[in-house]
XYZ file of N, CA and C in Angstrom:
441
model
N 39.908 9.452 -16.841
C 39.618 8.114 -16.352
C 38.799 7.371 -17.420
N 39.179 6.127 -17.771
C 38.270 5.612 -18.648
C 37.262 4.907 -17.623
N 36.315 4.552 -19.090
C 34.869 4.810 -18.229
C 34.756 3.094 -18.097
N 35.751 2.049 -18.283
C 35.667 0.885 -17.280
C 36.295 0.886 -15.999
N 37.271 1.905 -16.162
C 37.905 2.024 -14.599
C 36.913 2.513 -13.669
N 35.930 3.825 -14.167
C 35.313 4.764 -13.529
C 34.085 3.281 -12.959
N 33.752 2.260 -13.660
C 32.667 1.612 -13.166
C 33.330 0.380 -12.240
N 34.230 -0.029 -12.997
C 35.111 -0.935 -11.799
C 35.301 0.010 -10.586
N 35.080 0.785 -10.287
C 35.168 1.730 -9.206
C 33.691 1.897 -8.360
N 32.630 1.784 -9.126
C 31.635 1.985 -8.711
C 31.314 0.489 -8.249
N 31.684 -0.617 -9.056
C 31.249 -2.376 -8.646
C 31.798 -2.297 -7.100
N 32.908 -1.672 -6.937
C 33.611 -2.179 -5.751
C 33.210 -1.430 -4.664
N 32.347 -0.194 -5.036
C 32.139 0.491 -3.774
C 30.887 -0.130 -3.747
N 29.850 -0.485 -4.488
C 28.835 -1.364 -4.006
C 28.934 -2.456 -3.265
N 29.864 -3.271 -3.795
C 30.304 -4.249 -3.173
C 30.510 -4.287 -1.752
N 31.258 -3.104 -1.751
C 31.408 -2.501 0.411
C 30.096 -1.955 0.931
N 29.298 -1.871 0.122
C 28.054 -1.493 0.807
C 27.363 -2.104 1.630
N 27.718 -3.907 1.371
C 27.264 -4.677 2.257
C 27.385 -4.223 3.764
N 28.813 -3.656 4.270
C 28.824 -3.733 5.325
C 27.795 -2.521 6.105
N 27.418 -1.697 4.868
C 26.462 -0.568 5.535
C 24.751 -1.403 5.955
N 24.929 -2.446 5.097
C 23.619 -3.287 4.915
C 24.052 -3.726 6.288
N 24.876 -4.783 6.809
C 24.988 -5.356 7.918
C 24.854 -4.228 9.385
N 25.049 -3.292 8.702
C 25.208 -2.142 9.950
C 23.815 -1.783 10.317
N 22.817 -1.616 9.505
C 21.929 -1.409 9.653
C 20.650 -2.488 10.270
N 21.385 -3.588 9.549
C 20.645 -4.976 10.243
C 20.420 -5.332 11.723
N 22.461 -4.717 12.430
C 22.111 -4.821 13.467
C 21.001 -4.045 14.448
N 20.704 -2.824 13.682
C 19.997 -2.046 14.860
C 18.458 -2.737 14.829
N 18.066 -3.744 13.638
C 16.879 -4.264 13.765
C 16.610 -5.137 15.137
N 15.570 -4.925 15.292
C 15.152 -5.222 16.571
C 14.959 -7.282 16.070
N 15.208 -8.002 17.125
C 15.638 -9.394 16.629
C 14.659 -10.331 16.424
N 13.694 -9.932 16.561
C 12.359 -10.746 16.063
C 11.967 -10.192 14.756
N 12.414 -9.099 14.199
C 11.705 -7.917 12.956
C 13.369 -7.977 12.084
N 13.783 -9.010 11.645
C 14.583 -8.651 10.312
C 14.768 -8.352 9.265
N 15.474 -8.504 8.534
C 15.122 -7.568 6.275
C 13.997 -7.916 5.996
N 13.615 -9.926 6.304
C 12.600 -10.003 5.217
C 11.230 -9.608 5.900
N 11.094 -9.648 7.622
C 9.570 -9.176 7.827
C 9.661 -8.132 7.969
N 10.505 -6.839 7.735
C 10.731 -5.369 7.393
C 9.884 -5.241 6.132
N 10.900 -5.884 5.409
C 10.065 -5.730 4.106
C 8.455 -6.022 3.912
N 8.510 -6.971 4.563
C 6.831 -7.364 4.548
C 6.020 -6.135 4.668
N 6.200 -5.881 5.992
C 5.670 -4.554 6.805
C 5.659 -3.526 5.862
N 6.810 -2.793 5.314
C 6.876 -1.952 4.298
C 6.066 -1.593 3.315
N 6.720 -2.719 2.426
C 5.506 -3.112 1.402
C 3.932 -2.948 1.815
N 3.509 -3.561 2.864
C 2.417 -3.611 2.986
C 1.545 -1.944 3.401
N 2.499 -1.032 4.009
C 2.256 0.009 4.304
C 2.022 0.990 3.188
N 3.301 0.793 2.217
C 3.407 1.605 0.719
C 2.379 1.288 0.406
N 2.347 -0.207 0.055
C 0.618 -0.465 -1.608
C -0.572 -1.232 -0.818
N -0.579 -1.090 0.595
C -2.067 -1.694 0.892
C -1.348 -3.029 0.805
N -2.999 -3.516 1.254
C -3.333 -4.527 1.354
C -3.359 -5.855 0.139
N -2.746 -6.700 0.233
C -2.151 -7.786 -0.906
C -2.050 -8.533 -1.087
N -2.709 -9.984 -2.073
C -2.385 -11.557 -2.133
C -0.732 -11.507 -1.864
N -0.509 -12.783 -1.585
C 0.924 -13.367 -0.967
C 1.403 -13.294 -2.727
N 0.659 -13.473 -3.590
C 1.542 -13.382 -5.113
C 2.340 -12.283 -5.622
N 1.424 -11.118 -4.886
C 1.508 -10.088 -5.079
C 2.939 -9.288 -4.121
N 2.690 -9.591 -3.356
C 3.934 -9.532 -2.331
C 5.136 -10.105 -2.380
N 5.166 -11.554 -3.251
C 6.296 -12.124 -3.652
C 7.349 -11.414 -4.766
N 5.764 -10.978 -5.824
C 6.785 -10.244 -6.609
C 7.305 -8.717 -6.554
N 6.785 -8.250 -5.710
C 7.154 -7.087 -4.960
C 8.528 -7.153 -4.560
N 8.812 -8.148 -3.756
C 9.713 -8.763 -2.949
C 10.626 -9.348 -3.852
N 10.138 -9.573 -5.170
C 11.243 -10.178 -6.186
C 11.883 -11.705 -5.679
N 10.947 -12.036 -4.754
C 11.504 -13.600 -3.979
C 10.454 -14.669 -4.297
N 10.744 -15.822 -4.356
C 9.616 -16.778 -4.618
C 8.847 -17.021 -3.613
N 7.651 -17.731 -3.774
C 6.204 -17.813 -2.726
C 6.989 -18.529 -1.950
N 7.606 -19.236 -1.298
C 8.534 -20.259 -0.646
C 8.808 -19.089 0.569
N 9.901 -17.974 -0.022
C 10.329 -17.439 0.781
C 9.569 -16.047 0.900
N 9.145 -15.870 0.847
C 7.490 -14.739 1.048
C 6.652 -15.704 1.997
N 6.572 -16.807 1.777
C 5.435 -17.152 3.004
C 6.548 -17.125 3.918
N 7.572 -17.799 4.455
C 8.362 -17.599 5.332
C 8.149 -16.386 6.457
N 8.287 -15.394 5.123
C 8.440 -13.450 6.248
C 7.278 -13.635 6.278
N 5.982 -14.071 5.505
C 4.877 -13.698 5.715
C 4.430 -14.111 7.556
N 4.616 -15.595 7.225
C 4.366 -17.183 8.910
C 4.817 -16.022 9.892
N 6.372 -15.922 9.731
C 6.474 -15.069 10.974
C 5.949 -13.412 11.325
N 5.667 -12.579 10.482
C 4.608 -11.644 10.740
C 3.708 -11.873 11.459
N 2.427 -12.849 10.592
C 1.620 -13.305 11.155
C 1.531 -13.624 12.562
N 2.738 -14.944 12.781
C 2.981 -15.249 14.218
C 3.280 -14.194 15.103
N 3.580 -12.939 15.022
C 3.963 -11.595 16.055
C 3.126 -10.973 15.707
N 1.793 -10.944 15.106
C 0.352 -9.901 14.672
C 0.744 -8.956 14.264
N 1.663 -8.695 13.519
C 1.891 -7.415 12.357
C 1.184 -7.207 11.630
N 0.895 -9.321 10.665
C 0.116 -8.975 9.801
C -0.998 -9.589 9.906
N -2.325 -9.870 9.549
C -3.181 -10.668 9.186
C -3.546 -10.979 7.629
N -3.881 -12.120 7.889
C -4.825 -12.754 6.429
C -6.369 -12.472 6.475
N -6.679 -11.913 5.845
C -8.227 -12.484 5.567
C -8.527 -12.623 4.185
N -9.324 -13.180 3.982
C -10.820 -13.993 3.242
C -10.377 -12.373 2.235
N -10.120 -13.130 0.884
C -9.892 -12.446 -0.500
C -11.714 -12.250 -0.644
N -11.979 -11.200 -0.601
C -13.760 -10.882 -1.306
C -13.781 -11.232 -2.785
N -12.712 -11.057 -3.586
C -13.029 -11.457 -4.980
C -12.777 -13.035 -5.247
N -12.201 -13.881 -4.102
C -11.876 -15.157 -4.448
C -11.944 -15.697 -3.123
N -12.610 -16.754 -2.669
C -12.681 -17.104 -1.505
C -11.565 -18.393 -1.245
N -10.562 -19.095 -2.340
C -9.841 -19.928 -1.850
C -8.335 -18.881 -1.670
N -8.492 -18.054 -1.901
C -7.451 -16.765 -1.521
C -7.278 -15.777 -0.035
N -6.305 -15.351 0.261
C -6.162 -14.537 1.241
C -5.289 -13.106 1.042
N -6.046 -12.490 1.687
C -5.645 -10.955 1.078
C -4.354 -10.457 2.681
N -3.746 -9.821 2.528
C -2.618 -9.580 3.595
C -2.373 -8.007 4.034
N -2.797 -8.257 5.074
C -3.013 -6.574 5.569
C -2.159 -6.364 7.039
N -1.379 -5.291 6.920
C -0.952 -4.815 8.438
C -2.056 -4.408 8.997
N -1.758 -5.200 10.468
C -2.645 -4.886 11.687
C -1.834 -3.789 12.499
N -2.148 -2.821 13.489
C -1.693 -1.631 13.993
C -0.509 -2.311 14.677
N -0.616 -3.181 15.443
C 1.104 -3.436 16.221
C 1.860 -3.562 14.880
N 1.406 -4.347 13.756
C 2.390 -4.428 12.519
C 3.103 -2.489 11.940
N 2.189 -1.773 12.363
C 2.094 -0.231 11.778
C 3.448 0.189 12.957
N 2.945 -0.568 14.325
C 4.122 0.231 15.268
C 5.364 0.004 15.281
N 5.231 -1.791 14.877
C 6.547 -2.197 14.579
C 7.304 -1.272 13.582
N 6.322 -1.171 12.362
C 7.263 -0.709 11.861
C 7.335 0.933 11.676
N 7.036 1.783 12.221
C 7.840 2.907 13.563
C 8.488 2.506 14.080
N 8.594 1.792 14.901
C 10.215 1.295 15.296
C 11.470 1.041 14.574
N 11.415 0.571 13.572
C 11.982 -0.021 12.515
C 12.457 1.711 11.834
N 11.383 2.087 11.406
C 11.860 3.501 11.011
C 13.130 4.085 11.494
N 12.472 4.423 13.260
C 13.495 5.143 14.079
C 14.611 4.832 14.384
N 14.769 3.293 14.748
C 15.845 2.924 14.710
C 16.718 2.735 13.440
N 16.296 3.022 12.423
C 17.237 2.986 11.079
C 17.421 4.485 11.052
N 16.517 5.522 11.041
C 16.709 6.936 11.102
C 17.677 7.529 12.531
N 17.964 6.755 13.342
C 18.806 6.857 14.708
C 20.462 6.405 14.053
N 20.383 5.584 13.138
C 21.919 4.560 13.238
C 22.204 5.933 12.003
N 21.568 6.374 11.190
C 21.877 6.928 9.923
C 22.593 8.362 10.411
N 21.845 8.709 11.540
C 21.817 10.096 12.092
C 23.327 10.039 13.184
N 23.458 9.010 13.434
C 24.564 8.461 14.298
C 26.189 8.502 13.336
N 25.674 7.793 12.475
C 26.997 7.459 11.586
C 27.428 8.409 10.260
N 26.106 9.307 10.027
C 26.266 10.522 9.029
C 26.579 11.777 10.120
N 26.740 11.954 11.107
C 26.531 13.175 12.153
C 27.624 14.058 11.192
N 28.740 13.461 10.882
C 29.936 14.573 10.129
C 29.824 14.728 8.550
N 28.507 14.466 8.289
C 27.944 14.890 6.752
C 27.095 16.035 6.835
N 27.660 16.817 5.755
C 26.384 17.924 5.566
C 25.449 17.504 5.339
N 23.985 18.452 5.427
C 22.851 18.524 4.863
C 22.998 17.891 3.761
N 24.138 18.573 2.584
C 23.928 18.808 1.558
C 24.535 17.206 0.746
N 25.287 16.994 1.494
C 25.904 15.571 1.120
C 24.750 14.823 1.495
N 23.637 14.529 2.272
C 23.152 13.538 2.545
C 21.937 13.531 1.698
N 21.720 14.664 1.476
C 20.371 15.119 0.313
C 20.906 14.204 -1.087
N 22.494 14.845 -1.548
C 22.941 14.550 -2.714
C 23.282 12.455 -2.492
N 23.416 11.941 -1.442
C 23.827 10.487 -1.912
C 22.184 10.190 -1.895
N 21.073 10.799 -1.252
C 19.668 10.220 -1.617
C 19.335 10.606 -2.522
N 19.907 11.638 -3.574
C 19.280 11.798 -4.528
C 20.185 10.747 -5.977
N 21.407 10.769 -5.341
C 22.059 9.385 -6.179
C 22.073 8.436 -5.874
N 21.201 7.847 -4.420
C 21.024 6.510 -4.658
C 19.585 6.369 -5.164
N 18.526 7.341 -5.457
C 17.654 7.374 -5.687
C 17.645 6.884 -7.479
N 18.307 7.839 -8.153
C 19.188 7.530 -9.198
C 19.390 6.297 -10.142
N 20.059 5.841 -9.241
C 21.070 4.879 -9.401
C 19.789 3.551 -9.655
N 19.160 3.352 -8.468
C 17.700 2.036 -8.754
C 16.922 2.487 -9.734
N 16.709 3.643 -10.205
C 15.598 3.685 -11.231
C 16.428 3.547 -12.306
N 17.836 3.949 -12.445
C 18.459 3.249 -13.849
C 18.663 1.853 -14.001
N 17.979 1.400 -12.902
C 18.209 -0.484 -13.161
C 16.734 -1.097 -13.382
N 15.997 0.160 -13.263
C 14.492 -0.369 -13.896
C 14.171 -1.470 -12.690
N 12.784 -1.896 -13.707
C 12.141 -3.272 -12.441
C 13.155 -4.561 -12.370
N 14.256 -4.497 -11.711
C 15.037 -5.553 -11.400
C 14.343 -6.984 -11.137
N 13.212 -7.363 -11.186
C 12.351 -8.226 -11.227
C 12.138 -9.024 -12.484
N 12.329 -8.325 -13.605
C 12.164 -8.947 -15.031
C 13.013 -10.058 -15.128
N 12.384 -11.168 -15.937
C 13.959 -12.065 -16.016
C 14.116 -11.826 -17.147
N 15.456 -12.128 -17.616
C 16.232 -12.010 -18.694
C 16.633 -12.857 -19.518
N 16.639 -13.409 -20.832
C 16.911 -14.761 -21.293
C 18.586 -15.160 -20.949
């Protein structure tokens, strides 16, 4: 196989991945979607964080980071408080319903996975997490821009 066929092969199965993305969307609970998932996430992985900091995490502009941020906030996932090193700043921290939400969020993504992999081995499901694991660190910080 040459090795543009072998990747035109790989574009197109990414490409269908969307629908695993949409599959998974649905089991989100309908007030808690991708982007205040992500919020939550993030905020669980690296602590507590200016909204700058979270944007570029998020690889999205402050526009659409405050967005997921407003509605967090508005369902007490997350709170703002008072930056100690800068007082016209706000630092962004999950509050415990934000922690349960996202346990929920977990289970129900670990429920749809467990649902729709049931006729995969162990060993297959180890091996696509260890190649999709793979696969993002060969694309580095996808965040950089590029000229």
């Amino acid at each position: 196989m040459e090795p543009s066929s072998r990747y035109e092969d790989l574009a197109r199965a990414i490409s269908a991945f969307g629908a695993v993305k949409r599959g998974l969307a649905r089991v989100l609970p309908g007030d808690c979607q991708g982007g205040s998932a992500a919020v939550l996430a993030l905020l669980k992985h690296h602590g507590a964080m200016r909204m700058s900091r979270l944007a570029e995490l998020m690889a999205v502009d402050m526009s659409v980071c405050s967005r997921h941020v407003a509605h967090t906030v508005t369902h007490g996932w997350v709170e703002r408080l008072p930056d100690p090193d800068d007082g016209r700043s706000r630092i962004l921290r999950l509050t415990d319903e934000g922690v349960a939400m996202l346990a929920e969020l977990d289970r129900r993504v670990t429920e749809a996975f467990a649902r729709h992999l049931a006729e995969w081995s162990d060993d297959d499901v180890a091996l696509l997490t260890t190649l999709l694991a793979r696969l993002r660190d060969s694309f580095g910080d996808c965040r950089a821009t590029h000229a």
